[in-house]
PDB file of C-alpha atoms in Angstrom:
ATOM      1  CA  GLN A1321     -32.541 -23.232  -0.382  1.00  0.00           C
ATOM      2  CA  VAL A1322     -31.789 -27.261  -0.067  1.00  0.00           C
ATOM      3  CA  GLN A1323     -31.044 -29.612  -2.099  1.00  0.00           C
ATOM      4  CA  LEU A1324     -30.272 -33.226  -2.583  1.00  0.00           C
ATOM      5  CA  VAL A1325     -27.641 -34.340  -4.731  1.00  0.00           C
ATOM      6  CA  GLU A1326     -27.374 -38.630  -5.710  1.00  0.00           C
ATOM      7  CA  SER A1327     -24.563 -40.444  -7.177  1.00  0.00           C
ATOM      8  CA  GLY A1328     -23.880 -43.771  -7.568  1.00  0.00           C
ATOM      9  CA  GLY A1329     -26.205 -45.357  -9.680  1.00  0.00           C
ATOM     10  CA  GLY A1330     -25.683 -47.503 -13.020  1.00  0.00           C
ATOM     11  CA  LEU A1331     -25.478 -51.105 -14.459  1.00  0.00           C
ATOM     12  CA  VAL A1332     -24.862 -53.811 -12.735  1.00  0.00           C
ATOM     13  CA  GLN A1333     -25.066 -57.913 -13.601  1.00  0.00           C
ATOM     14  CA  ALA A1334     -28.157 -59.538 -11.139  1.00  0.00           C
ATOM     15  CA  GLY A1335     -26.239 -60.871  -7.422  1.00  0.00           C
ATOM     16  CA  GLY A1336     -23.819 -57.737  -8.136  1.00  0.00           C
ATOM     17  CA  SER A1337     -23.427 -54.521  -5.418  1.00  0.00           C
ATOM     18  CA  LEU A1338     -24.656 -50.679  -5.958  1.00  0.00           C
ATOM     19  CA  ARG A1339     -23.365 -48.121  -3.647  1.00  0.00           C
ATOM     20  CA  LEU A1340     -26.093 -45.096  -3.725  1.00  0.00           C
ATOM     21  CA  SER A1341     -24.987 -41.653  -1.790  1.00  0.00           C
ATOM     22  CA  CYS A1342     -27.157 -38.480  -1.028  1.00  0.00           C
ATOM     23  CA  ALA A1343     -25.808 -35.338   0.137  1.00  0.00           C
ATOM     24  CA  ALA A1344     -28.226 -32.453   1.185  1.00  0.00           C
ATOM     25  CA  SER A1345     -27.139 -29.142   1.535  1.00  0.00           C
ATOM     26  CA  GLY A1346     -28.649 -25.198   1.989  1.00  0.00           C
ATOM     27  CA  ASN A1347     -29.297 -23.648   5.059  1.00  0.00           C
ATOM     28  CA  ILE A1348     -30.399 -26.769   7.103  1.00  0.00           C
ATOM     29  CA  PHE A1349     -31.021 -26.896  10.941  1.00  0.00           C
ATOM     30  CA  VAL A1350     -31.590 -30.440  11.027  1.00  0.00           C
ATOM     31  CA  ILE A1351     -32.473 -33.553   9.010  1.00  0.00           C
ATOM     32  CA  ASN A1352     -34.489 -35.538  10.716  1.00  0.00           C
ATOM     33  CA  ASN A1353     -35.885 -38.719   8.313  1.00  0.00           C
ATOM     34  CA  MET A1354     -33.415 -39.235   5.157  1.00  0.00           C
ATOM     35  CA  GLY A1355     -34.432 -42.276   3.057  1.00  0.00           C
ATOM     36  CA  TRP A1356     -34.937 -43.749  -0.309  1.00  0.00           C
ATOM     37  CA  TYR A1357     -37.720 -44.321  -2.545  1.00  0.00           C
ATOM     38  CA  ARG A1358     -38.009 -45.828  -6.215  1.00  0.00           C
ATOM     39  CA  GLN A1359     -40.215 -45.558  -9.075  1.00  0.00           C
ATOM     40  CA  ALA A1360     -39.829 -48.781 -11.828  1.00  0.00           C
ATOM     41  CA  PRO A1361     -41.586 -47.971 -14.992  1.00  0.00           C
ATOM     42  CA  GLY A1362     -45.483 -47.925 -14.280  1.00  0.00           C
ATOM     43  CA  LYS A1363     -45.085 -48.139 -11.336  1.00  0.00           C
ATOM     44  CA  GLN A1364     -46.277 -46.245  -8.057  1.00  0.00           C
ATOM     45  CA  ARG A1365     -42.675 -44.667  -6.433  1.00  0.00           C
ATOM     46  CA  GLU A1366     -42.028 -46.703  -3.190  1.00  0.00           C
ATOM     47  CA  LEU A1367     -39.755 -46.458  -0.201  1.00  0.00           C
ATOM     48  CA  VAL A1368     -36.953 -48.435  -0.283  1.00  0.00           C
ATOM     49  CA  ALA A1369     -35.320 -47.777   3.096  1.00  0.00           C
ATOM     50  CA  ALA A1370     -35.385 -44.999   5.815  1.00  0.00           C
ATOM     51  CA  ILE A1371     -33.375 -43.939   8.527  1.00  0.00           C
ATOM     52  CA  THR A1372     -33.938 -41.179  11.358  1.00  0.00           C
ATOM     53  CA  SER A1373     -31.064 -38.830  12.840  1.00  0.00           C
ATOM     54  CA  GLY A1374     -30.885 -41.122  16.016  1.00  0.00           C
ATOM     55  CA  GLY A1375     -30.073 -44.788  13.623  1.00  0.00           C
ATOM     56  CA  SER A1376     -33.250 -46.376  13.569  1.00  0.00           C
ATOM     57  CA  THR A1377     -34.205 -47.721  10.165  1.00  0.00           C
ATOM     58  CA  ASN A1378     -36.974 -48.777   8.327  1.00  0.00           C
ATOM     59  CA  TYR A1379     -36.892 -50.858   4.991  1.00  0.00           C
ATOM     60  CA  ALA A1380     -38.977 -52.624   2.515  1.00  0.00           C
ATOM     61  CA  ASP A1381     -40.039 -55.698   2.833  1.00  0.00           C
ATOM     62  CA  SER A1382     -38.401 -56.692  -0.858  1.00  0.00           C
ATOM     63  CA  VAL A1383     -34.921 -55.574  -0.027  1.00  0.00           C
ATOM     64  CA  LYS A1384     -35.005 -56.701   3.809  1.00  0.00           C
ATOM     65  CA  GLY A1385     -31.228 -58.442   4.395  1.00  0.00           C
ATOM     66  CA  ARG A1386     -29.933 -57.152   1.023  1.00  0.00           C
ATOM     67  CA  PHE A1387     -29.925 -53.334   1.064  1.00  0.00           C
ATOM     68  CA  THR A1388     -28.537 -51.331   4.218  1.00  0.00           C
ATOM     69  CA  ILE A1389     -29.020 -47.799   5.047  1.00  0.00           C
ATOM     70  CA  SER A1390     -26.341 -45.206   6.935  1.00  0.00           C
ATOM     71  CA  ARG A1391     -26.148 -41.937   8.008  1.00  0.00           C
ATOM     72  CA  ASP A1392     -23.705 -39.313   8.301  1.00  0.00           C
ATOM     73  CA  ASN A1393     -25.541 -36.843  10.780  1.00  0.00           C
ATOM     74  CA  ALA A1394     -22.218 -34.431  10.509  1.00  0.00           C
ATOM     75  CA  LYS A1395     -21.797 -34.450   6.747  1.00  0.00           C
ATOM     76  CA  ASN A1396     -26.107 -34.168   6.279  1.00  0.00           C
ATOM     77  CA  THR A1397     -25.308 -37.464   3.787  1.00  0.00           C
ATOM     78  CA  ASN A1398     -26.656 -41.212   3.296  1.00  0.00           C
ATOM     79  CA  LEU A1399     -25.794 -43.956   2.221  1.00  0.00           C
ATOM     80  CA  LEU A1400     -27.743 -46.956   0.516  1.00  0.00           C
ATOM     81  CA  GLN A1401     -25.567 -50.051  -0.075  1.00  0.00           C
ATOM     82  CA  MET A1402     -27.619 -52.767  -2.623  1.00  0.00           C
ATOM     83  CA  SER A1403     -26.625 -55.798  -2.296  1.00  0.00           C
ATOM     84  CA  SER A1404     -27.658 -59.525  -4.221  1.00  0.00           C
ATOM     85  CA  LEU A1405     -29.239 -56.832  -6.370  1.00  0.00           C
ATOM     86  CA  LYS A1406     -32.306 -58.591  -8.665  1.00  0.00           C
ATOM     87  CA  PRO A1407     -33.635 -57.375 -11.874  1.00  0.00           C
ATOM     88  CA  GLU A1408     -36.753 -56.327 -10.009  1.00  0.00           C
ATOM     89  CA  ASP A1409     -34.897 -53.647  -8.336  1.00  0.00           C
ATOM     90  CA  THR A1410     -34.549 -51.388 -11.313  1.00  0.00           C
ATOM     91  CA  ALA A1411     -36.167 -48.356 -11.451  1.00  0.00           C
ATOM     92  CA  VAL A1412     -34.820 -44.786 -10.443  1.00  0.00           C
ATOM     93  CA  TYR A1413     -33.816 -44.332  -6.890  1.00  0.00           C
ATOM     94  CA  TYR A1414     -34.928 -41.005  -5.534  1.00  0.00           C
ATOM     95  CA  CYS A1415     -33.038 -39.665  -2.152  1.00  0.00           C
ATOM     96  CA  HIS A1416     -35.660 -37.985   0.485  1.00  0.00           C
ATOM     97  CA  ALA A1417     -35.208 -35.896   3.549  1.00  0.00           C
ATOM     98  CA  ASP A1418     -37.565 -34.590   5.919  1.00  0.00           C
ATOM     99  CA  LEU A1419     -35.997 -31.436   7.455  1.00  0.00           C
ATOM    100  CA  VAL A1420     -35.805 -28.219   9.325  1.00  0.00           C
ATOM    101  CA  VAL A1421     -34.454 -25.027   7.734  1.00  0.00           C
ATOM    102  CA  THR A1422     -32.945 -21.754   8.896  1.00  0.00           C
ATOM    103  CA  THR A1423     -34.271 -18.192   8.257  1.00  0.00           C
ATOM    104  CA  PRO A1424     -37.177 -18.730   8.349  1.00  0.00           C
ATOM    105  CA  VAL A1425     -37.156 -21.786  10.473  1.00  0.00           C
ATOM    106  CA  ARG A1426     -39.642 -23.996   8.953  1.00  0.00           C
ATOM    107  CA  LYS A1427     -39.825 -28.051   8.143  1.00  0.00           C
ATOM    108  CA  LEU A1428     -39.346 -29.379   4.477  1.00  0.00           C
ATOM    109  CA  GLU A1429     -39.871 -32.485   2.558  1.00  0.00           C
ATOM    110  CA  VAL A1430     -37.204 -32.418  -0.226  1.00  0.00           C
ATOM    111  CA  TRP A1431     -36.431 -34.862  -2.744  1.00  0.00           C
ATOM    112  CA  GLY A1432     -33.705 -35.740  -5.368  1.00  0.00           C
ATOM    113  CA  GLN A1433     -33.311 -35.621  -8.604  1.00  0.00           C
ATOM    114  CA  GLY A1434     -33.304 -39.263  -8.952  1.00  0.00           C
ATOM    115  CA  THR A1435     -30.423 -41.768 -10.116  1.00  0.00           C
ATOM    116  CA  LEU A1436     -31.120 -44.724 -12.310  1.00  0.00           C
ATOM    117  CA  VAL A1437     -30.705 -48.209 -11.176  1.00  0.00           C
ATOM    118  CA  THR A1438     -30.160 -50.856 -13.643  1.00  0.00           C
ATOM    119  CA  VAL A1439     -30.038 -54.906 -12.829  1.00  0.00           C
ATOM    120  CA  SER A1440     -29.199 -57.033 -15.965  1.00  0.00           C
ATOM    121  CA  SER A1441     -30.281 -60.593 -15.703  1.00  0.00           C
TER     122      SER A1441
END
């Protein structure tokens, strides 16, 4: 029904930049919150950044000032611009969305398949 497709992961040197994108498709009525989580080996999944439909943002303390999340409500997409990357940012990054679908109308929580970001020192 609904899927999130991520792109933009890869290998980058410390201090470099990457941009992750996420596109939602399916029988979507509205997307309330979109965001990115990450999970490093041996660690729990954690929130990186989130954005509401009105544009309010929330960031993990560890990425404030380095990462910027944005979204295009008309296209059901969001971008995570990551700068000044550090080796500790290495993780699988997952797009997440809280949305409402049609036929039948109901709330859903959807995850992308994940994209690997590797930051070398």
